[in-house]
JSON list of C-alpha atoms in Angstrom, two decimals:
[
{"chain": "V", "resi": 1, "resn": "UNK", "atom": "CA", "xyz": [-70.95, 60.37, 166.32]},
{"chain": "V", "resi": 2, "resn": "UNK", "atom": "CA", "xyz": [-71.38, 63.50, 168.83]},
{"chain": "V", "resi": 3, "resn": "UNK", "atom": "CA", "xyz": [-70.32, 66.63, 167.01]},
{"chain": "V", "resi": 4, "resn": "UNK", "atom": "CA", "xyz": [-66.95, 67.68, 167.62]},
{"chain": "V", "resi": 5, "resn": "UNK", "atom": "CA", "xyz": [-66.58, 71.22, 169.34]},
{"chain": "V", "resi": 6, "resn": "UNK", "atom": "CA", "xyz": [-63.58, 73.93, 168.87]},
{"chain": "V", "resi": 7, "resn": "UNK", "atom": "CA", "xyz": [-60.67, 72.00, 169.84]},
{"chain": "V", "resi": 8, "resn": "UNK", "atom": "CA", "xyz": [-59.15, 72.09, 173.13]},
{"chain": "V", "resi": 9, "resn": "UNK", "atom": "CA", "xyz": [-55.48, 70.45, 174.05]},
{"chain": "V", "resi": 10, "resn": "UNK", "atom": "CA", "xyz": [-57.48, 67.94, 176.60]},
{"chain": "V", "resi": 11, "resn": "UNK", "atom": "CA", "xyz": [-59.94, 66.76, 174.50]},
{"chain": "V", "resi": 12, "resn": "UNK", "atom": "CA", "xyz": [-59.30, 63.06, 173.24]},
{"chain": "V", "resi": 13, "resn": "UNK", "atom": "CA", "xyz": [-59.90, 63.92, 169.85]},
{"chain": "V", "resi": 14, "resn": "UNK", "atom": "CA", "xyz": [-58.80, 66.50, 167.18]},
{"chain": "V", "resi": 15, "resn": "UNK", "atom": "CA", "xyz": [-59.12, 67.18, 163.44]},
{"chain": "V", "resi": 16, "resn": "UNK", "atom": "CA", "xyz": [-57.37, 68.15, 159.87]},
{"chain": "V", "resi": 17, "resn": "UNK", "atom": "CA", "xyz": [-59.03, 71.11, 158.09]},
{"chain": "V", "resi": 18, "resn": "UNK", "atom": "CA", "xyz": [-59.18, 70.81, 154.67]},
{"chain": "V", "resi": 19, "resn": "UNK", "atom": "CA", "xyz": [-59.21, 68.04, 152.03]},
{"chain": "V", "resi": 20, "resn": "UNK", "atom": "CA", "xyz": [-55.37, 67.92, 151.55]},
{"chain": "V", "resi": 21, "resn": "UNK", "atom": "CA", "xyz": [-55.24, 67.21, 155.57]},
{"chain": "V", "resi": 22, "resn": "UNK", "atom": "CA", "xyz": [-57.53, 65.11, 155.53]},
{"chain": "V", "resi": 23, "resn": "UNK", "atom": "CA", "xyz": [-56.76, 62.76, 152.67]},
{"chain": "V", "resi": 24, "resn": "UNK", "atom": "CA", "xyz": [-53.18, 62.94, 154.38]},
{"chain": "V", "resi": 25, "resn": "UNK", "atom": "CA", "xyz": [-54.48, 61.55, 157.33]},
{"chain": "V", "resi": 26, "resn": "UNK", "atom": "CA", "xyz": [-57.02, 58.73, 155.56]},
{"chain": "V", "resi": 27, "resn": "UNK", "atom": "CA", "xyz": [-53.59, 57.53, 154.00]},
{"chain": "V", "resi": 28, "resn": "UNK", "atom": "CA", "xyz": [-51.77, 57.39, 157.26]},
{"chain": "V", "resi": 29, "resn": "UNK", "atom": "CA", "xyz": [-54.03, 57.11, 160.45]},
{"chain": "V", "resi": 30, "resn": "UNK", "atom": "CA", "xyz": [-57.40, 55.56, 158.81]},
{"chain": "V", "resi": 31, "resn": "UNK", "atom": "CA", "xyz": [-57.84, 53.56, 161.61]},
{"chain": "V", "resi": 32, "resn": "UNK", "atom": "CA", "xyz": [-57.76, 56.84, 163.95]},
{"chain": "V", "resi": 33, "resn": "UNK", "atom": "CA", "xyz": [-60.76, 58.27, 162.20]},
{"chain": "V", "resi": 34, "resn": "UNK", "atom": "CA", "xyz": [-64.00, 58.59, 163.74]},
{"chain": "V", "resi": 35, "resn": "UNK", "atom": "CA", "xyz": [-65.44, 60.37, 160.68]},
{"chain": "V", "resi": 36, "resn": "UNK", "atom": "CA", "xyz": [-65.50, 62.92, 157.85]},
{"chain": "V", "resi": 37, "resn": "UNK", "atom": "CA", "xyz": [-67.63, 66.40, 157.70]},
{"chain": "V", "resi": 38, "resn": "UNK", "atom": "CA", "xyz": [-68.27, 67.37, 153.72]},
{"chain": "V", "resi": 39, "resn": "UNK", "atom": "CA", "xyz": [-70.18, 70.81, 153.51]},
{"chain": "V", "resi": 40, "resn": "UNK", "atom": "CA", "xyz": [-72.79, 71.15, 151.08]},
{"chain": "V", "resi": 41, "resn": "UNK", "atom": "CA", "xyz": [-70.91, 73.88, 148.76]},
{"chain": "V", "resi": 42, "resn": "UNK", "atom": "CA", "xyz": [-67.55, 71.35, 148.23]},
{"chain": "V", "resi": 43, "resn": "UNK", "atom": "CA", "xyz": [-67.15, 71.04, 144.50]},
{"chain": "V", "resi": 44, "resn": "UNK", "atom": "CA", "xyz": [-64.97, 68.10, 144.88]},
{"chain": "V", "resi": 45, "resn": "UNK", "atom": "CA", "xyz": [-67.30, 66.35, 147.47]},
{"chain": "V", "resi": 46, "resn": "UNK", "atom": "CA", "xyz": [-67.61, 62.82, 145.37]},
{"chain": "V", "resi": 47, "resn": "UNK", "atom": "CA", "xyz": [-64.26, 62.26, 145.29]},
{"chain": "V", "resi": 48, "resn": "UNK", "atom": "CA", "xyz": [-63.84, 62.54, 149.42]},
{"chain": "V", "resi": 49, "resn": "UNK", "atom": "CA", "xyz": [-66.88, 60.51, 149.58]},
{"chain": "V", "resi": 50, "resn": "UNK", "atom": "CA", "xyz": [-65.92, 57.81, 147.69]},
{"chain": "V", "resi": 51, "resn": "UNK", "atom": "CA", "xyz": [-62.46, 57.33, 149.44]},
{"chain": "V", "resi": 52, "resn": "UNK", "atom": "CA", "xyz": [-64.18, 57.67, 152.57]},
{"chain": "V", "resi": 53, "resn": "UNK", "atom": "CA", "xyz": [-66.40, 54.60, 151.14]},
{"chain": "V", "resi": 54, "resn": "UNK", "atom": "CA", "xyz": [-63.36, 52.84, 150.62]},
{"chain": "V", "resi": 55, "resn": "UNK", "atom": "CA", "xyz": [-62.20, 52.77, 153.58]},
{"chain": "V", "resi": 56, "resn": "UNK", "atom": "CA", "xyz": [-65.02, 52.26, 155.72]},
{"chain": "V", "resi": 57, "resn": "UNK", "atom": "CA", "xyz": [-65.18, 55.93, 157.19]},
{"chain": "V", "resi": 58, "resn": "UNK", "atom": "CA", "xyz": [-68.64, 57.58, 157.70]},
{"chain": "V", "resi": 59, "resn": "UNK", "atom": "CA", "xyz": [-69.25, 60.91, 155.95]},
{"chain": "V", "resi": 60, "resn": "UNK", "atom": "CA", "xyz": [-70.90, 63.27, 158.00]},
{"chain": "V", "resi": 61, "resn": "UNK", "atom": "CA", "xyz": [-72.84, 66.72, 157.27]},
{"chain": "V", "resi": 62, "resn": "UNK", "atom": "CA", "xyz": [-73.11, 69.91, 159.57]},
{"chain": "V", "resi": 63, "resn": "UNK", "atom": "CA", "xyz": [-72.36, 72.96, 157.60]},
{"chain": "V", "resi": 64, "resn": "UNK", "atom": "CA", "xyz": [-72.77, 75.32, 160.84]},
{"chain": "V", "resi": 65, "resn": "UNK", "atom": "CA", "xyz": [-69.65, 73.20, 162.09]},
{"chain": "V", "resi": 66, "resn": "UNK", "atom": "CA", "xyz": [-67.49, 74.52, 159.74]},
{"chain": "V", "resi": 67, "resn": "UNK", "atom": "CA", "xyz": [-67.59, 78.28, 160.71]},
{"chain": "V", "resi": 68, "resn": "UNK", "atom": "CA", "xyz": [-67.37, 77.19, 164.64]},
{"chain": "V", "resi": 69, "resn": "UNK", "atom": "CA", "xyz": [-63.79, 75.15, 163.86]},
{"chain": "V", "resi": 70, "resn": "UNK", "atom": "CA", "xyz": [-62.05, 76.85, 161.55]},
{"chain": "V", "resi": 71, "resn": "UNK", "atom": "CA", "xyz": [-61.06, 80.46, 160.77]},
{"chain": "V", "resi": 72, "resn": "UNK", "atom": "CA", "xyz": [-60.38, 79.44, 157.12]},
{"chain": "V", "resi": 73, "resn": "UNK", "atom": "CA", "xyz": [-63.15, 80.65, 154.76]},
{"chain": "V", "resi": 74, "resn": "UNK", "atom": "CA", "xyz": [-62.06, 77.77, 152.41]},
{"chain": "V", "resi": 75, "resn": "UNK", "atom": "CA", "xyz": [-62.43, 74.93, 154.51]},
{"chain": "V", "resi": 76, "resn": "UNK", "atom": "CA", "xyz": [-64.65, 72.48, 153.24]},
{"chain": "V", "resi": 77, "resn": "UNK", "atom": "CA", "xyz": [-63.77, 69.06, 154.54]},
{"chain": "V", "resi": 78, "resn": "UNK", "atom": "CA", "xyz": [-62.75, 68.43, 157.69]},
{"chain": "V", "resi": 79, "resn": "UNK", "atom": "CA", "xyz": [-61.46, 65.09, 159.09]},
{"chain": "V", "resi": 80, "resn": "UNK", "atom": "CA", "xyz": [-61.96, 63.88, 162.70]},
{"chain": "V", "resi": 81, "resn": "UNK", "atom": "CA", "xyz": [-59.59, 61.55, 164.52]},
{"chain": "V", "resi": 82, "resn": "UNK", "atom": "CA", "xyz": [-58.86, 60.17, 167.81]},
{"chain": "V", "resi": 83, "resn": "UNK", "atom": "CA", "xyz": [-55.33, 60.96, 169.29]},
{"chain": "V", "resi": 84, "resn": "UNK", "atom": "CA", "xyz": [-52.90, 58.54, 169.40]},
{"chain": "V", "resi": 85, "resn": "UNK", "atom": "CA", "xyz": [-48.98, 57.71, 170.68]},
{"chain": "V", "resi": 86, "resn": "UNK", "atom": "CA", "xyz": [-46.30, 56.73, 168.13]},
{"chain": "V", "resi": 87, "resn": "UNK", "atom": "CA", "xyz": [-42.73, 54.99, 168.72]},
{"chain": "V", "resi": 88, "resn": "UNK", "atom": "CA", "xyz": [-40.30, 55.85, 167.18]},
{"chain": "V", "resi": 89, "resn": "UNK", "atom": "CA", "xyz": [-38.26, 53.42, 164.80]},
{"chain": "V", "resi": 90, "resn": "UNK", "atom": "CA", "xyz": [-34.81, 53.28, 166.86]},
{"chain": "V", "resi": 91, "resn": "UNK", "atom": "CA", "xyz": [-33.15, 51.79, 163.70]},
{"chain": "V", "resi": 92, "resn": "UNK", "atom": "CA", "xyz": [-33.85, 55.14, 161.85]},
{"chain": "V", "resi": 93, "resn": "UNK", "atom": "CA", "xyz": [-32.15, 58.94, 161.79]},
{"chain": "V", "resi": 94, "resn": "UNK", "atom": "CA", "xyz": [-34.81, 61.27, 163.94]},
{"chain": "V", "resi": 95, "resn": "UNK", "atom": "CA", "xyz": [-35.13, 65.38, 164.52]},
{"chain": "V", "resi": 96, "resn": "UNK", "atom": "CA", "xyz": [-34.69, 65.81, 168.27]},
{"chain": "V", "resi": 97, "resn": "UNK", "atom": "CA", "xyz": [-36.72, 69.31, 168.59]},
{"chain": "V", "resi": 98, "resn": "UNK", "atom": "CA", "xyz": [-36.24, 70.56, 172.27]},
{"chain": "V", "resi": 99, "resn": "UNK", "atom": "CA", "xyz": [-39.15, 72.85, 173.54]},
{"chain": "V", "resi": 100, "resn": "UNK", "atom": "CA", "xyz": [-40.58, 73.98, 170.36]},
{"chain": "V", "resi": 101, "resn": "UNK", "atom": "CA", "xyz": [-43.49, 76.74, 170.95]},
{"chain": "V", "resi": 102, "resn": "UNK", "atom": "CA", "xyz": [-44.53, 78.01, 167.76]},
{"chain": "V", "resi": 103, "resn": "UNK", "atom": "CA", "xyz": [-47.27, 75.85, 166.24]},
{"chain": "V", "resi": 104, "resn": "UNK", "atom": "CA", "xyz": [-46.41, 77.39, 162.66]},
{"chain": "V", "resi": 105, "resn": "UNK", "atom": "CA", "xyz": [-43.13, 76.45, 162.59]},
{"chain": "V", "resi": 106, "resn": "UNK", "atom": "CA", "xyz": [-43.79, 72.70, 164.45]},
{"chain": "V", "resi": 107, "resn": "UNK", "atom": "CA", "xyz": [-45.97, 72.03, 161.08]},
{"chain": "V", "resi": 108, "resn": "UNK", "atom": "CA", "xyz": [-43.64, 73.25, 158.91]},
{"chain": "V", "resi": 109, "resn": "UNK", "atom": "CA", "xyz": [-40.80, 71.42, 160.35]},
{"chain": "V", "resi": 110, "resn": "UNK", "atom": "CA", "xyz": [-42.74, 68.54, 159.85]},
{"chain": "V", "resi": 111, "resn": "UNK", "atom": "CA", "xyz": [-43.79, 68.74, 156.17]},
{"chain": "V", "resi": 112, "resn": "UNK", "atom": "CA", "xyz": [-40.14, 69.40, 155.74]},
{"chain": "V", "resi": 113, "resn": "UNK", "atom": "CA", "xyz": [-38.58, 66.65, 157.78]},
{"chain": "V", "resi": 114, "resn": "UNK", "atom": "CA", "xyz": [-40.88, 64.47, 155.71]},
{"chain": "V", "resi": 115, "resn": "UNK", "atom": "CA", "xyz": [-39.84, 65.78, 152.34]},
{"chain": "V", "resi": 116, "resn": "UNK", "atom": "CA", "xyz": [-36.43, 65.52, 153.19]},
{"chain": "V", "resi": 117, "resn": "UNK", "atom": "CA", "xyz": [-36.89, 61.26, 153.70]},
{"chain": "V", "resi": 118, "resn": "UNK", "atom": "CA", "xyz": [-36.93, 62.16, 157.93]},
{"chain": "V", "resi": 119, "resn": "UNK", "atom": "CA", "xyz": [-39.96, 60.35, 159.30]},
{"chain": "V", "resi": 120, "resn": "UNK", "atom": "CA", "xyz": [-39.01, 59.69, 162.96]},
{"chain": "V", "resi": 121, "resn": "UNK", "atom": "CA", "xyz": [-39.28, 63.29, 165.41]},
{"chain": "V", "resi": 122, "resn": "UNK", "atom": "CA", "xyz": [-38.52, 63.42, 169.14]},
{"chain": "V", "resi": 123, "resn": "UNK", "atom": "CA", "xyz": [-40.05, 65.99, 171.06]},
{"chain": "V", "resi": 124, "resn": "UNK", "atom": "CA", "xyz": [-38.81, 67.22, 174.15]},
{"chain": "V", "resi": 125, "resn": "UNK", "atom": "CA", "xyz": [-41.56, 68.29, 176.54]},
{"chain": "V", "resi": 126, "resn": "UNK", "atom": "CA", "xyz": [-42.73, 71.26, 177.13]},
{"chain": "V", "resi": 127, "resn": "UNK", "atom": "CA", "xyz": [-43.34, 71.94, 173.93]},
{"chain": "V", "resi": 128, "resn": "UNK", "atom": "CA", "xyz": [-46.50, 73.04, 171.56]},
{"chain": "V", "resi": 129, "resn": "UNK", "atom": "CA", "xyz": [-49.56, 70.65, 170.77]},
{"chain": "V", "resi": 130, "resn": "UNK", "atom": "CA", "xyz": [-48.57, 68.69, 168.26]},
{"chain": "V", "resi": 131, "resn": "UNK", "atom": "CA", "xyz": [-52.53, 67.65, 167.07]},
{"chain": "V", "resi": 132, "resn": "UNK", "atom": "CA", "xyz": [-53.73, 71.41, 167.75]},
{"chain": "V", "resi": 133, "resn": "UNK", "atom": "CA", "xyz": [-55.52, 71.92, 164.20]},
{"chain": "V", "resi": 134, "resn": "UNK", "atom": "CA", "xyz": [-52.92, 75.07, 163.19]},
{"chain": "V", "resi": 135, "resn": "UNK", "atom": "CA", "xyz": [-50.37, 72.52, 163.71]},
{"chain": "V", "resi": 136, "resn": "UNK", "atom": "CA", "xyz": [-51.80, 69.86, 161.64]},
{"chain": "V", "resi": 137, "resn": "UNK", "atom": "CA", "xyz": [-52.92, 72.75, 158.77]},
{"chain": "V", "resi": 138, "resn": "UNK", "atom": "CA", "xyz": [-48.79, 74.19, 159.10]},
{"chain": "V", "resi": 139, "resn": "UNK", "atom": "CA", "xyz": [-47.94, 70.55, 158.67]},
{"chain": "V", "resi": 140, "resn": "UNK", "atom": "CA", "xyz": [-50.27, 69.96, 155.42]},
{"chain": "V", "resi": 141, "resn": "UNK", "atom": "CA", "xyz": [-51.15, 66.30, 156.86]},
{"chain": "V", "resi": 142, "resn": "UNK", "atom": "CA", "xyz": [-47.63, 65.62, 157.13]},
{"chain": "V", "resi": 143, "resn": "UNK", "atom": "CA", "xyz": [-48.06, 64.35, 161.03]},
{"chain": "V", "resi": 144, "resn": "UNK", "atom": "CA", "xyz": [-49.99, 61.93, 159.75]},
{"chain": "V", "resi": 145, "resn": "UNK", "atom": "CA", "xyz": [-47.01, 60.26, 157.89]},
{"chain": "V", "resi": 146, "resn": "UNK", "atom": "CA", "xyz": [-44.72, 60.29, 160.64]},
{"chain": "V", "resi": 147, "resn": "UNK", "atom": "CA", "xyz": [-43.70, 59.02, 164.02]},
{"chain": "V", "resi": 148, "resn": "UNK", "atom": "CA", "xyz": [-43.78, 61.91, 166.71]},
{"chain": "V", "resi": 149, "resn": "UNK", "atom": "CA", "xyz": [-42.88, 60.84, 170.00]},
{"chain": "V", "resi": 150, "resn": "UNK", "atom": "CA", "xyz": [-42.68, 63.30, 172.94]},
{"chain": "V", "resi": 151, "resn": "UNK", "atom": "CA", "xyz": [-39.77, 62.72, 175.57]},
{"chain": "V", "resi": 152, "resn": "UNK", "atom": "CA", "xyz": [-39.69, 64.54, 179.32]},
{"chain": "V", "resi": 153, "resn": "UNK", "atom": "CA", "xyz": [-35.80, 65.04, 178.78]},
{"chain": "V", "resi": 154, "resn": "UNK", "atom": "CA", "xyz": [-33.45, 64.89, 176.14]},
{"chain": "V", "resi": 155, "resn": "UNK", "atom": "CA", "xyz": [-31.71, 62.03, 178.80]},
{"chain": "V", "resi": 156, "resn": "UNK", "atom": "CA", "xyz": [-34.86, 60.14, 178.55]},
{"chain": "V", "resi": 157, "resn": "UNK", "atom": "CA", "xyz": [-34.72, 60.32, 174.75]},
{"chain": "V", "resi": 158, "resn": "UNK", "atom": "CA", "xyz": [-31.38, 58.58, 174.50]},
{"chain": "V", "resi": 159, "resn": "UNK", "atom": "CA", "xyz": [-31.71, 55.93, 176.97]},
{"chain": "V", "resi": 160, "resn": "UNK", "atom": "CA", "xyz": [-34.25, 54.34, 174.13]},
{"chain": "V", "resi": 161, "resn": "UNK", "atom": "CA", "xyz": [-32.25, 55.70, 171.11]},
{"chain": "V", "resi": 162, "resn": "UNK", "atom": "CA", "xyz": [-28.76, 55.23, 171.58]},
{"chain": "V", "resi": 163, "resn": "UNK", "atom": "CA", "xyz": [-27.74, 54.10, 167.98]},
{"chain": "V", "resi": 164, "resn": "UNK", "atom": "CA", "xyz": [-27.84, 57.44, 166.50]},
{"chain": "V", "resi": 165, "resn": "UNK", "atom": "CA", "xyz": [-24.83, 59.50, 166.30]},
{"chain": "V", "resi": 166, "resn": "UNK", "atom": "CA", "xyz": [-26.27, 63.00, 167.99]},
{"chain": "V", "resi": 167, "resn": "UNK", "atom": "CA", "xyz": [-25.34, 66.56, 166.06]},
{"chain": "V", "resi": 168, "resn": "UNK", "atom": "CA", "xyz": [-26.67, 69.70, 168.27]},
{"chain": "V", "resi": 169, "resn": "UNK", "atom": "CA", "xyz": [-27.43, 72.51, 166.61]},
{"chain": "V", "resi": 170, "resn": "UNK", "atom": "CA", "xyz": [-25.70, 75.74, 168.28]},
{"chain": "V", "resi": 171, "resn": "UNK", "atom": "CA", "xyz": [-24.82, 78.95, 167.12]},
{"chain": "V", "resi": 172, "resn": "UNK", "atom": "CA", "xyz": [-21.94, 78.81, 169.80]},
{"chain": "V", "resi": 173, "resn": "UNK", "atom": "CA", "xyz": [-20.92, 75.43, 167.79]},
{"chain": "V", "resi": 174, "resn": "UNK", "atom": "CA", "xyz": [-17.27, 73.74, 168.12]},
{"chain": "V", "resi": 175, "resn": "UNK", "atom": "CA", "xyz": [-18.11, 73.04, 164.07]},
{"chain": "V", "resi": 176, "resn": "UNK", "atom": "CA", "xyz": [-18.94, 74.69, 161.64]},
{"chain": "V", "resi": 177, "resn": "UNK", "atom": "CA", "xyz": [-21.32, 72.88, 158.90]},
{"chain": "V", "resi": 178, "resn": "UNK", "atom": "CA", "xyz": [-20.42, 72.95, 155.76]},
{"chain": "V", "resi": 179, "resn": "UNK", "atom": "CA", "xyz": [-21.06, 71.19, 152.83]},
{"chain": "V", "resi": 180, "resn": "UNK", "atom": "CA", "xyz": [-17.73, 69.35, 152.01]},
{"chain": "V", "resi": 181, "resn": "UNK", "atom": "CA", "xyz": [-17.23, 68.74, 155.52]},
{"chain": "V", "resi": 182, "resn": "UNK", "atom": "CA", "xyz": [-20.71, 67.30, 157.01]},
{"chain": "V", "resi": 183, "resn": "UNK", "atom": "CA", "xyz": [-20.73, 64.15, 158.69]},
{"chain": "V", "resi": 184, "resn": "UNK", "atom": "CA", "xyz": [-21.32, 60.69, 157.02]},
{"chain": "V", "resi": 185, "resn": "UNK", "atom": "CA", "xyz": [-22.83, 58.78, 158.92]},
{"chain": "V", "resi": 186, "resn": "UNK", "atom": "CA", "xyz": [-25.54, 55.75, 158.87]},
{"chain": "V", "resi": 187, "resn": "UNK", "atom": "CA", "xyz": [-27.44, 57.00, 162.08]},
{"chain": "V", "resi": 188, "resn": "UNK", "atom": "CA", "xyz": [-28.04, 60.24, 163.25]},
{"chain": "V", "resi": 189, "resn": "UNK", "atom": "CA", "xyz": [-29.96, 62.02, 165.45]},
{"chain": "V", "resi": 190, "resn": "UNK", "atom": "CA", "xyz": [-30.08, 66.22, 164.39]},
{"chain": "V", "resi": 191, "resn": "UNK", "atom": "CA", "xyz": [-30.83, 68.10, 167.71]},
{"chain": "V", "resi": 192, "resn": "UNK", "atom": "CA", "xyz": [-32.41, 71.77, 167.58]},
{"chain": "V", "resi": 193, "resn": "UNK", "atom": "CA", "xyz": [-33.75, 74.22, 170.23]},
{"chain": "V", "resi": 194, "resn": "UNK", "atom": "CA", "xyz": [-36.95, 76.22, 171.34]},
{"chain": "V", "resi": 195, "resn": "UNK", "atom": "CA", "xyz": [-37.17, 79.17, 168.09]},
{"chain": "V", "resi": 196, "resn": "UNK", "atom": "CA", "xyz": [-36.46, 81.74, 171.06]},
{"chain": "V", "resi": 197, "resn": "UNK", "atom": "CA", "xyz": [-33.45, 80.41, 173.16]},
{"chain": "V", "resi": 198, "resn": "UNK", "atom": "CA", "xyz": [-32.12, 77.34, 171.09]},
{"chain": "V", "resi": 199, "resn": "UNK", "atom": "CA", "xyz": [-30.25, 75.33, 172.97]},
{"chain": "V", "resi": 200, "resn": "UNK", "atom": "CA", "xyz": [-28.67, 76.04, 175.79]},
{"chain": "V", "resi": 201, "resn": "UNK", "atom": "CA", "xyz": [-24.43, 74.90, 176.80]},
{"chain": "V", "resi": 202, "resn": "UNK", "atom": "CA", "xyz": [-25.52, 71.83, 178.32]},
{"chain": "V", "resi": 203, "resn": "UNK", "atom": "CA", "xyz": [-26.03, 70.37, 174.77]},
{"chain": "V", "resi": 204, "resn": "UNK", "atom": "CA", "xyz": [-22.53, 71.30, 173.95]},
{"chain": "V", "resi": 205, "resn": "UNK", "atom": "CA", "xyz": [-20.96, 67.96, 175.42]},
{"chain": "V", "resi": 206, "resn": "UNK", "atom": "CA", "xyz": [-24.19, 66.05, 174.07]},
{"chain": "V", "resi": 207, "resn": "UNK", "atom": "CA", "xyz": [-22.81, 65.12, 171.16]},
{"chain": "V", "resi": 208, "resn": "UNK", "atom": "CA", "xyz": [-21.19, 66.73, 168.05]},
{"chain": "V", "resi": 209, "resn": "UNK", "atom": "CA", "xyz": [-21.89, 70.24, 168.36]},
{"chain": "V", "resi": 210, "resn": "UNK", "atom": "CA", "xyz": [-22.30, 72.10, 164.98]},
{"chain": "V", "resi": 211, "resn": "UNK", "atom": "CA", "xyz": [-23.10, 75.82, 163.44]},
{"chain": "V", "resi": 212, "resn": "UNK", "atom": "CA", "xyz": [-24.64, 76.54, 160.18]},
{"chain": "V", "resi": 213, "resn": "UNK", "atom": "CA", "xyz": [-22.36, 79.40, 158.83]},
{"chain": "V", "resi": 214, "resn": "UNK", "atom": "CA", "xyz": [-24.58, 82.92, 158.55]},
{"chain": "V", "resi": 215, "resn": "UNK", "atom": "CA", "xyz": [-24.05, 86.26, 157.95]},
{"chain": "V", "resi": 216, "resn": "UNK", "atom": "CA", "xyz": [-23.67, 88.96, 160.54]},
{"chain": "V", "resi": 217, "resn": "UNK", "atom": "CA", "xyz": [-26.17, 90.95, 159.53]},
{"chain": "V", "resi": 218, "resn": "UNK", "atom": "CA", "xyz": [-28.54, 88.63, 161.35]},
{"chain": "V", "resi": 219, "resn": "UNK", "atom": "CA", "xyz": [-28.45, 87.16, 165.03]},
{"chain": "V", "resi": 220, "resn": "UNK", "atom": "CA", "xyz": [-29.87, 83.67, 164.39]},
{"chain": "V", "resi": 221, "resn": "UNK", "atom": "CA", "xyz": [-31.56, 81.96, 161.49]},
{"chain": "V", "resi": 222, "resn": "UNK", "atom": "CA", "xyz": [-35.62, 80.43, 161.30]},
{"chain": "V", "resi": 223, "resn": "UNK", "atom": "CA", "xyz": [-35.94, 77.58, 163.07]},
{"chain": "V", "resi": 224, "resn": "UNK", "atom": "CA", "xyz": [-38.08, 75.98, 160.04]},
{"chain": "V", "resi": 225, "resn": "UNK", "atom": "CA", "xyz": [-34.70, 77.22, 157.86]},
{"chain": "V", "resi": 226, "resn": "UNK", "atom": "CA", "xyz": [-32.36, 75.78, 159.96]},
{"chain": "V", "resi": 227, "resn": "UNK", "atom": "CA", "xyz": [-33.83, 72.28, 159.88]},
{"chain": "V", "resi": 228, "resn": "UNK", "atom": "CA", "xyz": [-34.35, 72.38, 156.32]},
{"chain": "V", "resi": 229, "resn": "UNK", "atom": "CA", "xyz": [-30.58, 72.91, 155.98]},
{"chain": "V", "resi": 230, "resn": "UNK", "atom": "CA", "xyz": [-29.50, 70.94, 158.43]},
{"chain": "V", "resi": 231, "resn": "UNK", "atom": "CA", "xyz": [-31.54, 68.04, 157.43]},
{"chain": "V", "resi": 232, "resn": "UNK", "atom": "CA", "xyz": [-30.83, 68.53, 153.86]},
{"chain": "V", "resi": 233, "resn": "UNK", "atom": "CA", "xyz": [-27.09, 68.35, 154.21]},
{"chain": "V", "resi": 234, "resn": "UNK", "atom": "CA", "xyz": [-27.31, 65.60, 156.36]},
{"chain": "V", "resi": 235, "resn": "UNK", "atom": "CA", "xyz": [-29.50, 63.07, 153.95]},
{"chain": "V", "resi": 236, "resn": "UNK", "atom": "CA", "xyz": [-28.32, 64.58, 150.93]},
{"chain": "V", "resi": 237, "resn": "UNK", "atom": "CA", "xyz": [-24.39, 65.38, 150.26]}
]
C-alpha cells in the first residue's frame, strides 16, 4: 500500500484519526479500507490488531506518518479508506442540510443525527468535505454509520425523495415548534441552512415552515443546537 499523504479534497482516499474513528469505520465501511497504521507507542495496539485480523485488514507501521497527518498529539491509530457514494433509504426520515461550511459542526451534526435514530442526510452542494479528516474526527466515526448523499439542489433532492413530509427550519417561520404542538408524522424530511445565512424565503413555500422559540437576547441559535432540537422533538415526543 503507497503511504497516504496529508489529505487533500481530490484525493480518492481519506482517513479516521484515532482508534474510536477507526473502529467506527471497521464496523461500518470494512470493505472501504485499504489498511490500518498502529504506531509503536499505542498501549492498546493488540486489540486494533486483532480486529483488524478479523476482518481481513492489513496493519501497517510508519510512525513518521503520524506527525505529517494529524495535528493531534494523541493520535495513535489511524484508519485508511477509499471514498465512496451512499443512497439514501427513500423509505426513511433524512436531515436535508443546505450549504453547510463549517467542518466542526458537519461532524457534530452527524454524531447527533445518529444518536437521535436519524441515519439518512442530504446534502445540498456547495457545501464542506464531508470525508476531510476534521470532519470525520467532529463526527467521532459517526459517517461511517450513515448514508450521506450530496444533492446539486434541494429540487433535485425531492424528485428522488418525495415520501417525506418536508419541515424547513426558519427563524422567519409561519410555526412555531413547540413541544405539544410538533408534527406527527411517519416520514419526514427536517430541512436546515448554511450556519451563516440559514435558509433563505424560497424555502418558505417548500414545505412546513417552522421556528424553534428563542430568546431575544440572541439573534440565531448553533446550527449543531438547532438540529439536536429539532431532531429530538421530531423522533421523540
Amino acid at each position: 500500500m503507497e503511504a497516504i499523504k496529508p489529505y487533500k479534497k481530490g484525493a480518492a482516499y481519506s482517513y479516521a484519526l484515532g482508534a474510536f474513528p477507526t473502529y467506527e469505520l471497521i464496523a461500518g465501511k470494512k470493505e472501504n479500507i485499504t489498511g490500518v497504521y498502529v504506531h509503536s507507542q499505542y498501549t492498546d495496539a493488540e486489540r486494533i490488531r486483532n480486529t483488524c485480523k478479523e476482518n481481513n485488514i492489513p496493519v501497517l507501521k510508519d510512525d513518521k506518518l503520524f506527525s505529517k497527518v494529524s495535528d493531534k498529539e494523541n493520535c495513535y491509530v489511524i484508519g485508511v479508506f477509499d471514498k465512496y457514494e451512499d443512497t439514501l433509504n427513500s423509505e426513511a426520515s433524512h436531515i436535508v442540510l443546505v450549504n453547510p461550511s463549517n467542518m466542526g459542526n458537519l461532524g457534530t451534526i452527524l454524531r447527533t443525527a445518529l444518536g437521535l435514530g436519524i441515519k439518512d442526510m442530504a446534502i445540498i452542494t456547495p457545501c464542506a468535505d464531508i470525508f476531510n479528516p476534521k470532519v470525520i474526527r467532529a463526527s467521532m466515526g459517526a459517517l461511517f454509520k450513515m448514508r450521506v448523499q450530496l444533492f446539486s439542489s434541494f429540487e433535485e433532492y425531492r424528485k428522488l425523495n418525495k415520501k417525506q413530509e418536508v419541515f424547513t427550519f426558519m427563524l422567519n417561520g409561519e410555526n412555531t415548534l413547540e413541544i405539544q404542538n410538533c408534527p406527527k408524522v411517519e416520514l419526514f424530511a427536517l430541512v436546515f441552512g448554511n450556519e451563516a445565512t440559514g435558509l433563505d424565503d424560497s424555502y418558505l413555500t417548500a414545505g412546513t415552515s417552522v421556528c424553534i422559540p428563542q430568546s431575544p437576547e440572541v439573534d440565531s441559535l448553533n446550527i449543531t443546537i438547532a438540529v439536536g432540537i429539532g431532531t429530538f422533538l421530531f423522533t421523540h415526543v
